[in-house]
Amino acid sequence: AATIERMAAHFEHILSAIVANPDVPLYQINRLADDQRAHLLYSLNNTDQPELFKTTWPECFLAQAHKTPLAIAAQCDDHQLSYADLEVTTRHIALQLNALGVGHQRLVALLDYRGLDLLVMMIAVLRAGAAYVPLDPNQPQERWLTILTEANPDLLVCGNLLHEQE
């Protein structure tokens, strides 16, 4: 019964809008009354998150770095980084990125082989407040160009691509 009543209210709202503005195309008519729209967007779609999700990933990383600075944060082959080393390095790079204008709602493309350097850049970009677009050097160059064209990043950072990947 409630569904039928809701559908009837929607239908009445649409009919009233058509009568009030007969020259307006149907696709331009708001199908929901303001109160119905508010109910759908704000009551049924409540996006409040538990406290856990109110912390950003960079904030979680910093908390872990302060909690266990000497612990190994990342390792690749025989190279490893402690949380303290990773924190200092990524902070320095994030500040450089910010100085270049990288920040909130910005994209940075990262072209590098998988490894610690790529991880450092990914974290630094996040700490700078931006998002990254990873590009795989093993993919054809045409693929990179397509991704770069579609994503339109503000900056492209290339790693050391001259060395032979082991």
Coordinates of N, CA and C in Angstrom, one line a residue:
A1 N 0.8 -1.2 0.0 CA 0.0 0.0 0.0 C 0.9 1.3 0.0
A2 N 1.9 1.2 0.8 CA 2.8 2.4 0.9 C 3.5 2.7 -0.4
T3 N 3.9 1.6 -1.1 CA 4.5 1.8 -2.4 C 3.6 2.4 -3.5
I4 N 2.4 1.9 -3.5 CA 1.4 2.4 -4.4 C 1.1 3.9 -4.1
E5 N 0.9 4.2 -2.8 CA 0.7 5.6 -2.5 C 1.9 6.5 -2.9
R6 N 3.1 6.0 -2.7 CA 4.3 6.8 -3.1 C 4.3 7.0 -4.7
M7 N 4.0 5.9 -5.4 CA 3.9 6.0 -6.9 C 2.9 7.0 -7.3
A8 N 1.7 6.9 -6.7 CA 0.6 7.8 -7.0 C 1.0 9.3 -6.8
A9 N 1.7 9.5 -5.7 CA 2.2 10.9 -5.4 C 3.2 11.4 -6.4
H10 N 4.1 10.5 -6.9 CA 5.0 10.8 -7.9 C 4.3 11.2 -9.2
F11 N 3.3 10.4 -9.5 CA 2.5 10.6 -10.8 C 1.8 11.9 -10.7
E12 N 1.2 12.2 -9.6 CA 0.4 13.5 -9.4 C 1.4 14.6 -9.5
H13 N 2.6 14.5 -8.9 CA 3.6 15.6 -9.0 C 4.0 15.8 -10.5
I14 N 4.2 14.8 -11.2 CA 4.6 14.9 -12.7 C 3.5 15.5 -13.5
L15 N 2.2 15.1 -13.2 CA 1.1 15.6 -13.9 C 0.9 17.1 -13.6
S16 N 1.1 17.5 -12.4 CA 1.0 18.9 -12.0 C 2.1 19.7 -12.7
A17 N 3.3 19.2 -12.8 CA 4.4 19.9 -13.5 C 4.1 20.1 -14.9
I18 N 3.5 19.0 -15.6 CA 3.2 19.1 -17.0 C 2.1 20.2 -17.2
V19 N 1.1 20.2 -16.4 CA 0.0 21.2 -16.5 C 0.6 22.6 -16.3
A20 N 1.4 22.8 -15.3 CA 2.0 24.1 -15.0 C 2.9 24.6 -16.1
N21 N 3.6 23.7 -16.8 CA 4.6 24.0 -17.8 C 4.5 23.1 -19.0
P22 N 3.5 23.2 -19.8 CA 3.2 22.3 -20.9 C 4.3 22.3 -22.0
D23 N 5.1 23.3 -22.1 CA 6.1 23.4 -23.2 C 7.5 22.8 -22.7
V24 N 7.6 22.4 -21.5 CA 8.8 21.9 -21.0 C 8.9 20.4 -21.4
P25 N 10.1 19.9 -22.0 CA 10.2 18.5 -22.3 C 10.2 17.7 -21.0
L26 N 9.7 16.4 -21.1 CA 9.5 15.6 -20.0 C 10.8 15.3 -19.3
Y27 N 11.9 15.2 -20.0 CA 13.2 14.9 -19.3 C 13.7 16.0 -18.4
Q28 N 13.1 17.2 -18.6 CA 13.5 18.3 -17.8 C 12.6 18.5 -16.5
I29 N 11.6 17.7 -16.4 CA 10.7 17.8 -15.3 C 11.3 17.0 -14.1
N30 N 11.3 17.7 -13.0 CA 11.7 17.0 -11.7 C 10.7 16.0 -11.3
R31 N 11.0 14.8 -11.3 CA 10.0 13.7 -11.0 C 9.7 13.6 -9.6
L32 N 10.4 14.2 -8.7 CA 10.2 14.1 -7.3 C 9.9 15.5 -6.7
A33 N 9.0 15.6 -5.8 CA 8.7 16.8 -5.0 C 9.9 17.0 -4.1
D34 N 10.1 18.3 -3.7 CA 11.3 18.6 -2.9 C 11.4 17.7 -1.6
D35 N 10.3 17.5 -1.0 CA 10.3 16.7 0.3 C 10.7 15.2 0.0
Q36 N 10.2 14.7 -1.2 CA 10.5 13.3 -1.6 C 12.0 13.2 -1.9
R37 N 12.5 14.2 -2.6 CA 13.9 14.3 -3.0 C 14.8 14.3 -1.7
A38 N 14.5 15.2 -0.8 CA 15.2 15.3 0.5 C 15.2 14.0 1.2
H39 N 14.0 13.3 1.2 CA 13.9 12.0 1.9 C 14.9 11.0 1.3
L40 N 14.9 10.9 0.0 CA 15.8 9.9 -0.7 C 17.2 10.3 -0.5
L41 N 17.6 11.5 -0.7 CA 19.0 11.9 -0.6 C 19.6 11.9 0.8
Y42 N 18.8 12.4 1.7 CA 19.3 12.6 3.1 C 18.9 11.6 4.2
S43 N 17.7 11.1 4.1 CA 17.2 10.2 5.1 C 17.6 8.8 4.7
L44 N 17.2 8.3 3.5 CA 17.5 7.0 3.1 C 19.0 6.8 2.7
N45 N 19.6 7.8 2.3 CA 21.0 7.8 1.9 C 21.9 8.4 2.9
N46 N 21.8 8.1 4.2 CA 22.6 8.6 5.3 C 24.0 8.1 5.1
T47 N 24.9 9.0 4.9 CA 26.3 8.6 4.6 C 27.2 8.8 5.8
D48 N 26.6 9.1 7.0 CA 27.4 9.2 8.2 C 28.2 7.9 8.4
Q49 N 29.5 8.0 8.7 CA 30.3 6.8 8.8 C 30.7 6.6 10.3
P50 N 31.0 5.4 10.7 CA 31.6 5.2 12.0 C 32.9 6.0 12.2
E51 N 33.3 6.2 13.4 CA 34.5 7.0 13.7 C 35.7 6.5 12.9
L52 N 35.8 5.2 12.7 CA 36.9 4.6 12.0 C 37.1 5.2 10.6
F53 N 36.0 5.5 9.9 CA 36.1 6.0 8.6 C 36.2 7.5 8.5
K54 N 36.3 8.2 9.6 CA 36.5 9.6 9.6 C 38.0 10.0 9.5
T55 N 38.9 9.0 9.5 CA 40.3 9.3 9.5 C 40.8 8.9 8.1
T56 N 41.6 9.8 7.5 CA 42.1 9.6 6.1 C 43.2 8.5 6.2
W57 N 43.5 8.0 5.0 CA 44.6 7.0 5.0 C 45.9 7.6 5.4
P58 N 46.2 8.8 4.9 CA 47.5 9.5 5.3 C 47.5 9.7 6.9
E59 N 46.4 10.0 7.5 CA 46.4 10.2 8.9 C 46.6 8.8 9.6
C60 N 46.1 7.8 9.1 CA 46.3 6.4 9.7 C 47.8 6.1 9.5
F61 N 48.4 6.4 8.4 CA 49.8 6.1 8.1 C 50.7 6.8 9.1
L62 N 50.4 8.1 9.3 CA 51.2 8.9 10.3 C 51.0 8.4 11.7
A63 N 49.8 8.0 12.1 CA 49.6 7.4 13.4 C 50.5 6.2 13.6
Q64 N 50.5 5.3 12.6 CA 51.3 4.1 12.7 C 52.8 4.4 12.7
A65 N 53.2 5.4 11.9 CA 54.6 5.8 11.9 C 55.1 6.3 13.2
H66 N 54.2 7.1 13.9 CA 54.6 7.6 15.2 C 54.5 6.5 16.3
K67 N 53.6 5.5 16.1 CA 53.5 4.4 17.0 C 54.7 3.4 16.9
T68 N 55.1 3.1 15.7 CA 56.2 2.1 15.5 C 57.2 2.6 14.5
P69 N 57.9 3.7 14.8 CA 58.8 4.3 13.9 C 59.9 3.3 13.3
L70 N 60.4 2.4 14.1 CA 61.5 1.6 13.7 C 61.0 0.3 13.1
A71 N 59.8 0.0 13.1 CA 59.2 -1.2 12.4 C 59.4 -1.1 10.9
I72 N 59.5 -2.2 10.3 CA 59.6 -2.2 8.8 C 58.2 -2.0 8.2
A73 N 58.2 -0.9 7.4 CA 56.9 -0.6 6.8 C 56.7 -1.2 5.4
A74 N 57.8 -1.4 4.7 CA 57.8 -1.9 3.4 C 59.1 -2.6 3.1
Q75 N 59.0 -3.7 2.3 CA 60.2 -4.4 1.8 C 60.0 -4.9 0.4
C76 N 61.1 -4.7 -0.4 CA 61.1 -5.2 -1.7 C 62.5 -5.8 -2.0
D77 N 62.5 -7.1 -2.3 CA 63.8 -7.8 -2.4 C 64.6 -7.5 -1.2
D78 N 65.9 -7.1 -1.3 CA 66.6 -6.9 0.0 C 66.6 -5.4 0.4
H79 N 65.7 -4.6 -0.1 CA 65.6 -3.2 0.3 C 64.3 -3.1 1.2
Q80 N 64.5 -2.3 2.3 CA 63.4 -2.1 3.2 C 63.4 -0.7 3.7
L81 N 62.2 -0.3 4.2 CA 62.0 1.1 4.7 C 61.3 0.9 6.1
S82 N 61.8 1.6 7.1 CA 61.1 1.7 8.3 C 60.0 2.7 8.2
Y83 N 59.0 2.7 9.1 CA 58.0 3.7 9.1 C 58.6 5.1 9.2
A84 N 59.6 5.3 10.1 CA 60.2 6.6 10.2 C 60.8 7.1 8.9
D85 N 61.6 6.2 8.2 CA 62.2 6.6 6.9 C 61.1 6.9 5.9
L86 N 60.0 6.1 5.9 CA 59.0 6.3 4.9 C 58.2 7.6 5.2
E87 N 58.0 7.9 6.5 CA 57.3 9.1 6.9 C 58.1 10.4 6.5
V88 N 59.4 10.4 6.8 CA 60.3 11.5 6.4 C 60.3 11.7 4.9
T89 N 60.6 10.6 4.2 CA 60.7 10.7 2.7 C 59.4 11.2 2.1
T90 N 58.3 10.6 2.5 CA 57.0 11.0 1.8 C 56.6 12.4 2.2
R91 N 56.9 12.8 3.4 CA 56.6 14.2 3.8 C 57.3 15.2 3.0
H92 N 58.6 14.9 2.8 CA 59.4 15.8 2.0 C 58.9 15.9 0.5
I93 N 58.6 14.7 -0.1 CA 58.1 14.7 -1.4 C 56.7 15.4 -1.5
A94 N 55.8 15.1 -0.5 CA 54.5 15.7 -0.5 C 54.6 17.2 -0.4
L95 N 55.5 17.8 0.3 CA 55.7 19.2 0.4 C 56.2 19.8 -1.0
Q96 N 57.1 19.0 -1.7 CA 57.5 19.4 -3.0 C 56.3 19.4 -4.0
L97 N 55.5 18.4 -3.9 CA 54.3 18.3 -4.7 C 53.4 19.5 -4.5
N98 N 53.2 19.8 -3.2 CA 52.3 20.9 -2.8 C 52.9 22.2 -3.4
A99 N 54.2 22.4 -3.4 CA 54.8 23.6 -3.9 C 54.6 23.7 -5.5
L100 N 54.4 22.5 -6.1 CA 54.1 22.5 -7.5 C 52.6 22.7 -7.8
G101 N 51.8 22.9 -6.8 CA 50.3 23.1 -7.0 C 49.5 21.8 -6.8
V102 N 50.2 20.7 -6.5 CA 49.4 19.4 -6.3 C 48.8 19.4 -5.0
G103 N 47.5 19.1 -4.9 CA 46.7 19.1 -3.7 C 45.4 18.5 -3.9
H104 N 44.4 19.0 -3.2 CA 43.0 18.5 -3.2 C 42.5 18.5 -4.6
Q105 N 41.8 17.5 -5.1 CA 41.2 17.4 -6.4 C 42.2 17.5 -7.5
R106 N 43.4 17.1 -7.3 CA 44.4 17.0 -8.3 C 44.8 15.6 -8.6
L107 N 45.3 15.3 -9.8 CA 45.7 14.0 -10.1 C 47.2 14.0 -10.5
V108 N 47.9 13.0 -10.1 CA 49.3 12.8 -10.4 C 49.5 11.4 -11.0
A109 N 50.0 11.4 -12.3 CA 50.3 10.1 -12.9 C 51.6 9.7 -12.5
L110 N 51.7 8.4 -12.1 CA 53.0 7.8 -11.7 C 53.4 6.7 -12.7
L111 N 54.5 6.9 -13.4 CA 55.0 5.9 -14.3 C 56.3 5.3 -13.7
D112 N 56.2 4.1 -13.2 CA 57.4 3.4 -12.6 C 57.1 2.0 -12.4
Y113 N 58.2 1.2 -12.3 CA 58.0 -0.2 -12.0 C 57.6 -0.4 -10.6
R114 N 57.0 -1.5 -10.3 CA 56.5 -1.8 -8.9 C 57.8 -2.0 -8.1
G115 N 57.7 -1.3 -6.9 CA 58.8 -1.4 -6.0 C 58.7 -0.3 -4.9
L116 N 59.7 -0.1 -4.1 CA 59.7 0.9 -3.1 C 59.5 2.3 -3.6
D117 N 60.2 2.6 -4.7 CA 60.1 4.0 -5.2 C 58.7 4.3 -5.6
L118 N 58.0 3.4 -6.2 CA 56.6 3.6 -6.6 C 55.7 3.8 -5.3
L119 N 55.9 2.9 -4.3 CA 55.2 3.0 -3.1 C 55.4 4.4 -2.4
V120 N 56.7 4.8 -2.4 CA 57.0 6.1 -1.8 C 56.2 7.2 -2.5
M121 N 56.2 7.2 -3.8 CA 55.5 8.2 -4.6 C 54.0 8.1 -4.3
M122 N 53.4 6.9 -4.3 CA 52.0 6.8 -4.0 C 51.6 7.4 -2.7
I123 N 52.4 7.1 -1.7 CA 52.1 7.7 -0.3 C 52.3 9.2 -0.3
A124 N 53.3 9.7 -1.0 CA 53.6 11.1 -1.0 C 52.4 11.8 -1.7
V125 N 51.9 11.3 -2.8 CA 50.8 11.9 -3.5 C 49.6 12.0 -2.6
L126 N 49.3 10.9 -1.9 CA 48.2 10.9 -1.0 C 48.4 11.9 0.1
R127 N 49.6 12.0 0.6 CA 49.9 12.9 1.7 C 49.8 14.4 1.2
A128 N 50.0 14.6 -0.1 CA 49.9 15.9 -0.6 C 48.4 16.3 -0.8
G129 N 47.5 15.3 -0.6 CA 46.1 15.6 -0.7 C 45.6 15.3 -2.1
A130 N 46.3 14.7 -3.0 CA 45.9 14.4 -4.3 C 45.6 12.9 -4.5
A131 N 45.3 12.5 -5.7 CA 45.1 11.1 -6.0 C 46.1 10.8 -7.1
Y132 N 46.5 9.5 -7.2 CA 47.4 9.1 -8.2 C 46.8 8.2 -9.3
V133 N 47.4 8.2 -10.5 CA 47.0 7.4 -11.6 C 48.2 6.5 -11.9
P134 N 48.2 5.2 -11.5 CA 49.4 4.4 -11.8 C 49.5 4.0 -13.3
L135 N 50.7 4.1 -13.8 CA 50.9 3.7 -15.2 C 52.0 2.6 -15.1
D136 N 51.8 1.5 -15.8 CA 52.7 0.4 -15.8 C 53.6 0.5 -17.0
P137 N 54.9 0.6 -16.7 CA 55.9 0.7 -17.8 C 55.9 -0.5 -18.7
N138 N 55.4 -1.7 -18.2 CA 55.4 -2.9 -19.0 C 54.3 -2.8 -20.1
Q139 N 53.3 -1.9 -19.9 CA 52.3 -1.7 -20.9 C 52.8 -0.9 -22.1
P140 N 52.1 -1.1 -23.3 CA 52.5 -0.3 -24.4 C 52.3 1.1 -24.2
Q141 N 53.2 1.9 -24.9 CA 53.1 3.4 -24.7 C 51.8 3.9 -25.1
E142 N 51.1 3.3 -26.1 CA 49.8 3.8 -26.5 C 48.8 3.7 -25.4
R143 N 48.9 2.7 -24.5 CA 48.1 2.5 -23.4 C 48.3 3.7 -22.4
W144 N 49.5 4.0 -22.2 CA 49.8 5.2 -21.3 C 49.2 6.4 -21.8
L145 N 49.3 6.6 -23.1 CA 48.8 7.9 -23.7 C 47.3 7.9 -23.6
T146 N 46.6 6.8 -23.8 CA 45.1 6.7 -23.6 C 44.7 7.1 -22.2
I147 N 45.4 6.5 -21.2 CA 45.1 6.7 -19.8 C 45.4 8.2 -19.5
L148 N 46.5 8.7 -20.0 CA 46.9 10.1 -19.7 C 45.9 11.1 -20.3
T149 N 45.4 10.8 -21.5 CA 44.4 11.6 -22.2 C 43.1 11.6 -21.4
E150 N 42.7 10.4 -21.0 CA 41.4 10.4 -20.3 C 41.5 10.9 -18.9
A151 N 42.5 10.7 -18.2 CA 42.6 11.1 -16.8 C 43.0 12.6 -16.7
N152 N 43.8 13.1 -17.7 CA 44.3 14.5 -17.7 C 44.9 14.9 -16.4
P153 N 46.0 14.2 -16.0 CA 46.6 14.5 -14.7 C 47.3 15.9 -14.7
D154 N 47.5 16.4 -13.5 CA 48.1 17.7 -13.4 C 49.6 17.6 -13.5
L155 N 50.1 16.4 -13.2 CA 51.6 16.2 -13.2 C 51.8 14.7 -13.5
L156 N 52.9 14.5 -14.2 CA 53.4 13.1 -14.6 C 54.7 12.9 -13.9
V157 N 54.9 11.9 -13.1 CA 56.1 11.6 -12.4 C 56.6 10.3 -13.0
C158 N 57.8 10.3 -13.5 CA 58.4 9.1 -14.1 C 59.6 8.6 -13.2
G159 N 59.6 7.3 -12.9 CA 60.7 6.8 -12.1 C 61.9 6.5 -13.0
N160 N 62.8 5.8 -12.4 CA 64.0 5.4 -13.2 C 63.7 4.3 -14.1
L161 N 63.3 4.6 -15.3 CA 62.8 3.6 -16.3 C 64.0 3.1 -17.2
L162 N 65.2 3.7 -17.0 CA 66.3 3.3 -17.8 C 66.9 1.9 -17.4
H163 N 66.8 1.6 -16.1 CA 67.4 0.3 -15.7 C 66.5 -0.8 -16.1
E164 N 67.1 -2.0 -16.3 CA 66.5 -3.2 -16.8 C 65.7 -3.7 -15.6
Q165 N 64.4 -4.0 -15.7 CA 63.6 -4.5 -14.6 C 64.0 -6.0 -14.4
E166 N 64.4 -6.3 -13.1 CA 64.8 -7.6 -12.7 C 63.6 -8.6 -12.7

